[in-house]
Short mmCIF file of C-alpha atoms and ligand atoms in Angstrom, two decimals:
data_model
loop_
_atom_site.label_atom_id
_atom_site.label_comp_id
_atom_site.label_asym_id
_atom_site.label_seq_id
_atom_site.Cartn_x
_atom_site.Cartn_y
_atom_site.Cartn_z
CA MET A 1 93.63 120.63 110.10
CA THR A 2 96.27 120.64 107.38
CA LEU A 3 100.02 120.15 107.22
CA GLN A 4 101.80 123.07 105.63
CA ASP A 5 105.55 123.53 105.46
CA ASN A 6 107.63 126.71 105.65
CA PHE A 7 107.52 127.11 101.85
CA GLY A 8 103.71 127.11 101.64
CA ARG A 9 103.49 123.52 100.41
CA ARG A 10 100.61 121.48 101.76
CA VAL A 11 101.61 117.91 102.59
CA GLU A 12 98.76 115.61 101.58
CA TYR A 13 100.53 112.49 100.41
CA LEU A 14 102.28 109.84 102.49
CA ARG A 15 104.50 107.11 101.14
CA LEU A 16 104.36 104.30 103.63
CA SER A 17 107.25 101.83 103.51
CA VAL A 18 105.90 98.68 105.10
CA THR A 19 109.25 96.87 104.95
CA ASP A 20 112.84 97.75 104.10
CA ARG A 21 113.41 94.28 102.55
CA CYS A 22 113.12 93.39 98.89
CA ASN A 23 113.20 90.09 97.00
CA TYR A 24 114.83 91.81 94.00
CA ARG A 25 118.26 93.44 93.91
CA CYS A 26 117.85 96.00 91.10
CA PHE A 27 121.40 97.13 90.52
CA TYR A 28 120.54 100.85 90.51
CA CYS A 29 118.76 100.53 93.84
CA MET A 30 120.42 97.94 96.08
CA PRO A 31 123.80 96.24 96.41
CA GLU A 32 124.05 92.64 95.22
CA ALA A 33 125.08 91.48 98.66
CA GLY A 34 125.56 93.03 102.05
CA PHE A 35 122.32 95.00 102.33
CA VAL A 36 121.91 95.61 106.04
CA ALA A 37 118.25 95.21 106.90
CA GLU A 38 116.68 96.82 109.93
CA PRO A 39 116.33 94.27 112.77
CA ARG A 40 112.79 92.86 112.59
CA ALA A 41 112.04 93.99 116.13
CA ASN A 42 112.44 97.60 114.97
CA LEU A 43 109.86 97.32 112.20
CA LEU A 44 106.51 98.68 113.26
CA ARG A 45 103.63 96.29 113.75
CA THR A 46 100.30 96.64 111.96
CA GLU A 47 98.66 98.49 114.85
CA GLU A 48 101.64 100.86 115.21
CA LEU A 49 101.70 101.76 111.52
CA THR A 50 97.93 102.14 111.55
CA ARG A 51 98.09 104.49 114.52
CA LEU A 52 100.68 106.72 112.85
CA VAL A 53 98.89 106.78 109.51
CA GLY A 54 95.67 107.67 111.34
CA LEU A 55 97.39 110.73 112.78
CA PHE A 56 98.55 111.80 109.32
CA VAL A 57 95.04 111.35 107.92
CA GLY A 58 93.69 113.44 110.80
CA LEU A 59 96.18 116.12 109.76
CA GLY A 60 94.84 116.25 106.20
CA VAL A 61 96.82 113.56 104.40
CA HIS A 62 94.32 111.98 102.01
CA LYS A 63 96.57 109.87 99.80
CA VAL A 64 98.71 106.99 101.00
CA ARG A 65 100.93 104.89 98.79
CA VAL A 66 102.06 101.59 100.29
CA THR A 67 105.62 100.85 99.23
CA GLY A 68 108.87 99.28 100.44
CA GLY A 69 111.37 97.69 100.06
CA GLU A 70 108.94 95.35 98.40
CA PRO A 71 105.58 95.68 100.14
CA LEU A 72 104.26 92.30 99.01
CA ILE A 73 106.85 90.47 101.09
CA ARG A 74 105.44 91.91 104.32
CA ARG A 75 103.48 89.19 106.01
CA ASN A 76 99.74 89.78 106.05
CA LEU A 77 99.85 93.06 104.17
CA ALA A 78 96.12 92.76 103.45
CA ALA A 79 95.32 93.07 107.17
CA LEU A 80 97.23 96.37 107.34
CA VAL A 81 95.52 97.59 104.17
CA THR A 82 92.11 96.75 105.64
CA GLU A 83 92.91 98.90 108.70
CA LEU A 84 94.16 101.81 106.59
CA ALA A 85 91.24 101.69 104.17
CA ALA A 86 88.87 102.19 107.09
CA PHE A 87 90.04 105.79 107.68
CA PRO A 88 87.21 107.95 106.33
CA GLY A 89 89.55 110.79 105.28
CA LEU A 90 91.71 108.55 103.14
CA GLU A 91 90.60 108.98 99.53
CA ASP A 92 93.37 107.19 97.67
CA LEU A 93 95.18 104.07 98.89
CA SER A 94 97.62 102.81 96.29
CA LEU A 95 100.51 100.36 96.09
CA THR A 96 103.93 100.37 94.44
CA THR A 97 105.36 96.91 93.80
CA ASN A 98 107.90 95.08 91.70
CA GLY A 99 104.97 92.84 90.68
CA ASP A 100 106.78 89.58 91.39
CA GLN A 101 104.05 88.28 93.73
CA LEU A 102 101.17 90.37 92.47
CA GLU A 103 99.39 87.58 90.63
CA ARG A 104 98.92 85.86 93.98
CA PHE A 105 97.99 88.90 96.10
CA ALA A 106 96.19 91.35 93.79
CA GLY A 107 92.70 89.98 94.47
CA ASP A 108 93.05 90.09 98.27
CA LEU A 109 94.59 93.54 98.21
CA ALA A 110 91.83 94.92 96.01
CA LYS A 111 89.25 93.48 98.43
CA ALA A 112 91.16 94.92 101.39
CA GLY A 113 91.01 98.43 99.91
CA ILE A 114 93.96 99.12 97.60
CA ASN A 115 92.45 101.01 94.69
CA ARG A 116 95.29 101.22 92.20
CA VAL A 117 98.78 99.94 91.65
CA ASN A 118 102.13 101.08 90.25
CA ILE A 119 104.37 98.31 88.97
CA SER A 120 108.05 98.62 88.20
CA LEU A 121 108.89 97.14 84.81
CA ASP A 122 112.32 98.03 83.47
CA SER A 123 112.43 95.61 80.56
CA LEU A 124 110.26 93.33 78.44
CA ASN A 125 113.24 91.17 77.64
CA ALA A 126 113.56 88.30 80.13
CA THR A 127 117.37 88.35 80.09
CA THR A 128 117.68 92.11 80.50
CA PHE A 129 115.00 92.01 83.19
CA GLY A 130 116.86 89.28 85.04
CA ASP A 131 120.12 91.23 84.78
CA ILE A 132 118.65 94.51 86.04
CA THR A 133 116.78 92.90 88.94
CA ARG A 134 119.57 90.36 89.57
CA GLY A 135 117.40 87.31 89.28
CA GLY A 136 113.84 88.59 88.84
CA ASP A 137 111.44 86.58 86.70
CA LEU A 138 109.76 88.67 84.00
CA ASP A 139 106.90 86.18 83.57
CA HIS A 140 105.86 86.64 87.20
CA VAL A 141 105.61 90.39 86.72
CA LEU A 142 103.72 90.16 83.43
CA ALA A 143 101.25 87.76 85.07
CA GLY A 144 100.93 90.20 87.98
CA ILE A 145 100.09 93.03 85.59
CA GLU A 146 97.34 90.98 83.92
CA ARG A 147 95.90 90.02 87.31
CA ALA A 148 95.94 93.64 88.53
CA LEU A 149 93.98 94.64 85.44
CA GLU A 150 91.51 91.78 85.96
CA VAL A 151 90.75 92.66 89.57
CA GLY A 152 90.40 96.37 88.78
CA LEU A 153 93.50 97.83 90.48
CA THR A 154 93.30 100.54 87.87
CA PRO A 155 94.69 102.67 86.46
CA VAL A 156 97.69 100.35 86.43
CA LYS A 157 100.82 102.46 86.12
CA LEU A 158 104.04 100.96 84.84
CA ASN A 159 107.33 102.56 85.83
CA MET A 160 110.45 102.05 83.76
CA VAL A 161 113.84 103.44 84.81
CA VAL A 162 115.53 104.15 81.48
CA MET A 163 119.29 103.55 81.47
CA ALA A 164 121.69 104.20 78.63
CA GLY A 165 123.04 101.00 77.11
CA ILE A 166 120.90 98.81 79.37
CA ASN A 167 117.26 99.17 78.36
CA ASP A 168 117.06 102.46 76.42
CA GLY A 169 116.35 100.48 73.24
CA GLU A 170 112.99 99.42 74.68
CA VAL A 171 111.24 102.78 74.98
CA GLU A 172 109.00 102.21 71.95
CA ALA A 173 108.24 98.56 72.81
CA MET A 174 107.22 99.63 76.30
CA VAL A 175 104.85 102.28 74.89
CA ASP A 176 103.20 99.60 72.74
CA TYR A 177 102.95 97.12 75.62
CA ALA A 178 101.39 99.70 77.95
CA THR A 179 98.98 101.24 75.47
CA GLU A 180 97.70 97.83 74.30
CA ARG A 181 96.61 97.18 77.91
CA GLU A 182 95.48 100.73 78.66
CA CYS A 183 98.16 100.96 81.33
CA HIS A 184 99.72 104.32 82.13
CA LEU A 185 103.43 104.41 81.54
CA ARG A 186 106.07 106.46 83.34
CA PHE A 187 109.62 106.63 82.13
CA ILE A 188 111.92 107.58 85.00
CA GLU A 189 115.36 109.15 84.87
CA THR A 190 117.93 107.45 87.11
CA MET A 191 118.31 109.32 90.37
CA PRO A 192 121.11 109.33 92.94
CA ILE A 193 118.90 107.73 95.61
CA GLY A 194 119.11 104.51 97.59
CA THR A 195 122.27 102.67 98.45
CA SER A 196 123.25 102.17 94.79
CA GLY A 197 121.59 105.04 92.91
CA ALA A 198 124.54 107.43 92.93
CA GLY A 199 126.87 104.79 91.53
CA THR A 200 124.75 104.27 88.42
CA MET A 201 124.32 107.87 87.32
CA GLY A 202 126.74 107.15 84.46
CA LEU A 203 123.78 105.38 82.82
CA TYR A 204 121.68 108.53 82.97
CA TYR A 205 119.36 108.88 79.97
CA PRO A 206 117.69 112.30 79.75
CA ALA A 207 113.92 112.71 79.80
CA GLN A 208 113.95 115.00 76.79
CA LYS A 209 115.46 112.28 74.61
CA ILE A 210 112.82 109.82 75.82
CA LEU A 211 110.07 112.31 75.06
CA ASP A 212 111.40 112.96 71.57
CA ARG A 213 111.39 109.25 70.87
CA VAL A 214 107.90 108.75 72.28
CA ARG A 215 106.69 111.62 70.09
CA ASP A 216 108.29 110.11 67.00
CA HIS A 217 106.77 106.75 67.84
CA CYS A 218 103.23 107.94 68.59
CA GLY A 219 103.15 110.84 66.14
CA GLU A 220 99.83 112.65 65.92
CA GLU A 221 98.24 110.59 68.71
CA LEU A 222 100.25 112.30 71.41
CA GLU A 223 98.47 115.18 73.10
CA PRO A 224 99.72 116.81 76.29
CA VAL A 225 97.70 116.16 79.45
CA THR A 226 97.62 118.71 82.21
CA GLY A 227 96.44 118.46 85.81
CA MET A 228 97.20 114.75 86.20
CA GLN A 229 96.49 113.41 89.69
CA GLY A 230 99.74 113.39 91.64
CA GLY A 231 101.40 114.88 88.57
CA GLY A 232 104.43 116.42 90.24
CA PRO A 233 107.58 115.95 88.24
CA ALA A 234 106.20 114.38 85.11
CA SER A 235 105.20 115.52 81.64
CA TYR A 236 102.22 113.49 80.47
CA PHE A 237 100.77 112.73 77.07
CA ARG A 238 97.61 110.94 76.09
CA ALA A 239 98.09 107.90 73.88
CA GLY A 240 94.69 106.32 73.22
CA ARG A 241 93.21 105.46 76.65
CA SER A 242 96.67 105.39 78.24
CA THR A 243 98.98 108.18 79.24
CA VAL A 244 102.72 108.21 78.78
CA GLY A 245 104.79 110.35 81.11
CA VAL A 246 108.38 111.18 81.79
CA ILE A 247 109.53 111.73 85.37
CA SER A 248 112.61 113.86 85.45
CA ALA A 249 113.79 114.45 88.97
CA MET A 250 117.21 115.41 87.64
CA SER A 251 116.67 117.54 84.57
CA ARG A 252 113.53 119.27 85.80
CA HIS A 253 113.05 120.16 89.43
CA PHE A 254 109.69 119.31 90.95
CA CYS A 255 110.43 120.28 94.53
CA ALA A 256 108.33 123.47 94.42
CA ASP A 257 105.17 121.35 94.10
CA CYS A 258 106.27 118.53 96.41
CA ASN A 259 103.33 117.48 98.60
CA ARG A 260 104.75 114.24 99.94
CA VAL A 261 106.72 112.71 102.78
CA ARG A 262 107.73 109.15 103.57
CA LEU A 263 107.22 107.04 106.66
CA THR A 264 109.75 104.22 106.90
CA ALA A 265 108.98 100.74 108.17
CA LYS A 266 110.49 101.62 111.56
CA GLY A 267 108.48 104.81 111.74
CA ASP A 268 110.98 107.47 110.71
CA LEU A 269 109.26 110.39 109.00
CA VAL A 270 111.54 111.26 106.06
CA LEU A 271 110.86 114.76 104.84
CA CYS A 272 112.41 114.60 101.36
CA LEU A 273 113.27 111.90 98.82
CA GLY A 274 116.85 113.06 98.51
CA ARG A 275 117.76 113.77 102.10
CA GLU A 276 118.39 111.74 105.20
CA GLU A 277 116.79 114.01 107.77
CA ALA A 278 114.00 112.26 109.62
CA VAL A 279 111.73 112.52 112.65
CA PRO A 280 111.80 109.28 114.71
CA LEU A 281 108.04 108.89 115.17
CA GLY A 282 108.35 105.13 115.67
CA ARG A 283 110.77 105.58 118.54
CA LEU A 284 108.56 108.22 120.15
CA LEU A 285 105.57 105.91 119.81
CA ARG A 286 107.40 103.02 121.42
CA ASP A 287 108.62 105.31 124.20
CA GLY A 288 104.96 105.79 125.07
CA ALA A 289 104.14 109.13 123.42
CA ASP A 290 100.44 109.96 123.34
CA ASP A 291 98.65 111.07 120.16
CA ASP A 292 99.01 114.79 120.94
CA THR A 293 102.78 114.41 121.31
CA LEU A 294 103.06 112.42 118.08
CA ARG A 295 100.87 114.92 116.23
CA ALA A 296 103.03 117.80 117.48
CA ALA A 297 106.16 115.95 116.31
CA ILE A 298 104.65 115.51 112.85
CA VAL A 299 103.64 119.17 112.58
CA ALA A 300 107.07 120.35 113.78
CA GLY A 301 108.81 117.91 111.42
CA ILE A 302 106.90 119.19 108.40
CA GLN A 303 108.20 122.70 109.21
CA ARG A 304 111.69 121.29 108.57
CA LYS A 305 110.85 119.88 105.12
CA PRO A 306 113.70 121.11 102.92
CA GLU A 307 113.03 123.38 99.98
CA GLY A 308 114.62 121.00 97.45
CA HIS A 309 116.10 117.54 97.07
CA GLY A 310 119.55 118.95 96.37
CA PHE A 311 120.51 116.54 93.58
CA THR A 312 123.11 118.34 91.49
CA SER A 313 124.48 117.98 87.99
CA ASN A 314 127.75 116.79 89.57
CA GLU A 315 125.99 113.56 90.37
CA VAL A 316 125.38 112.85 86.69
CA ALA A 317 128.35 111.36 84.93
CA GLY A 318 128.66 111.36 81.17
CA GLY A 319 128.40 115.09 80.48
CA VAL A 320 124.64 115.26 79.99
CA PRO A 321 123.49 118.91 79.95
CA MET A 322 121.53 119.58 83.09
CA SER A 323 119.45 122.40 84.44
CA VAL A 324 119.50 121.24 88.02
CA THR A 325 120.86 123.75 90.47
CA GLY A 326 120.10 121.92 93.68
CA GLY A 327 118.52 123.67 96.62
N1 SAM B 1 109.75 97.36 95.42
C1 SAM B 1 108.82 98.30 94.87
C2 SAM B 1 109.05 98.49 93.39
O1 SAM B 1 109.93 97.82 92.83
O2 SAM B 1 108.33 99.27 92.78
C3 SAM B 1 108.78 99.64 95.61
C4 SAM B 1 110.08 100.26 96.02
S1 SAM B 1 111.11 100.79 94.68
C5 SAM B 1 112.47 101.47 95.57
C6 SAM B 1 110.22 102.19 94.08
C7 SAM B 1 110.66 102.74 92.77
O3 SAM B 1 111.90 103.40 92.92
C8 SAM B 1 110.84 101.73 91.65
O4 SAM B 1 110.03 102.09 90.54
C9 SAM B 1 112.30 101.85 91.31
O5 SAM B 1 112.51 101.64 89.93
C10 SAM B 1 112.60 103.28 91.72
N2 SAM B 1 114.03 103.54 91.95
C11 SAM B 1 114.85 102.94 92.85
N3 SAM B 1 116.11 103.42 92.74
C12 SAM B 1 116.09 104.35 91.76
C13 SAM B 1 117.07 105.19 91.16
N4 SAM B 1 118.34 105.17 91.58
N5 SAM B 1 116.69 106.02 90.17
C14 SAM B 1 115.40 106.04 89.74
N6 SAM B 1 114.43 105.27 90.26
C15 SAM B 1 114.76 104.43 91.26
#
């Protein structure tokens, strides 16, 4: 059985938020103070999340990315990962983390069944890093990256949100850092998502400019890569044994190929990155729904997956030329 939406897109990829909390306060993502967390009692327990993910896998989802909030602050994440990894249909179980506690947990998570990891790294300068994350410690993250490489959570992907006047001077240094370690690097345009994303669109730095700079920096070495796993919105280039990519949700629409949905820590099935609409699977589960009912709710929800994320050029301050039309 497969999940197909009304626009012919097959949904095969689930982002699983295991907590809404984070130990960082990246200024483009969360407010400095006053973040209202979901009451703990509403967050799904290991067996509840496992049950829902099992239904998705039974419906043809074969990739799950564990994310947050910050997933490594969920207590006993490895136990959940062990349960998820046991689903025979699940081919790819990955993790997205800020890396702060990865040095400590990478080994256990690899043993539990995580096969690769994405790490957010917005700066290689400790002061800039601390400013962006509002208190994050760069050394922790760098140690986490080395540990992930050691325990084989590869390919390690590094994600850098590039922001004008904040960290845009570090594009070339980041390419060197990633390629020296054979990490894959993704530069990300700022997006109007999360509680603080829209407010920071004035720092928007366009993907094309990043690409031009990466090309200048790498010169002849840079050859385009096609058919990357989970490619979606990015343009990828090979640089030695690494790849460098640019994810441009704003300047290049990727909705037509979108194969993903998100399950929040309280069990809401969110159908699109840029929209609020959700199916309350967690509530149904706790109201006693059986598997058939939950499966039917998932299938019906996928039919309501919107055609596009609807970000528009109006959300980008600073007069950057855009080709986004919304949808
Ligand atoms: N805590 C984990 C982490 O730091 O990777 C996982 C959750 S975090 C929300 C996932 C990714 O979303 C990070 O790479 C972060 O940089 C990115 N992100 C958050 N807000 C964003 C925004 N407004 N524009 C672009 N990327 C954003």
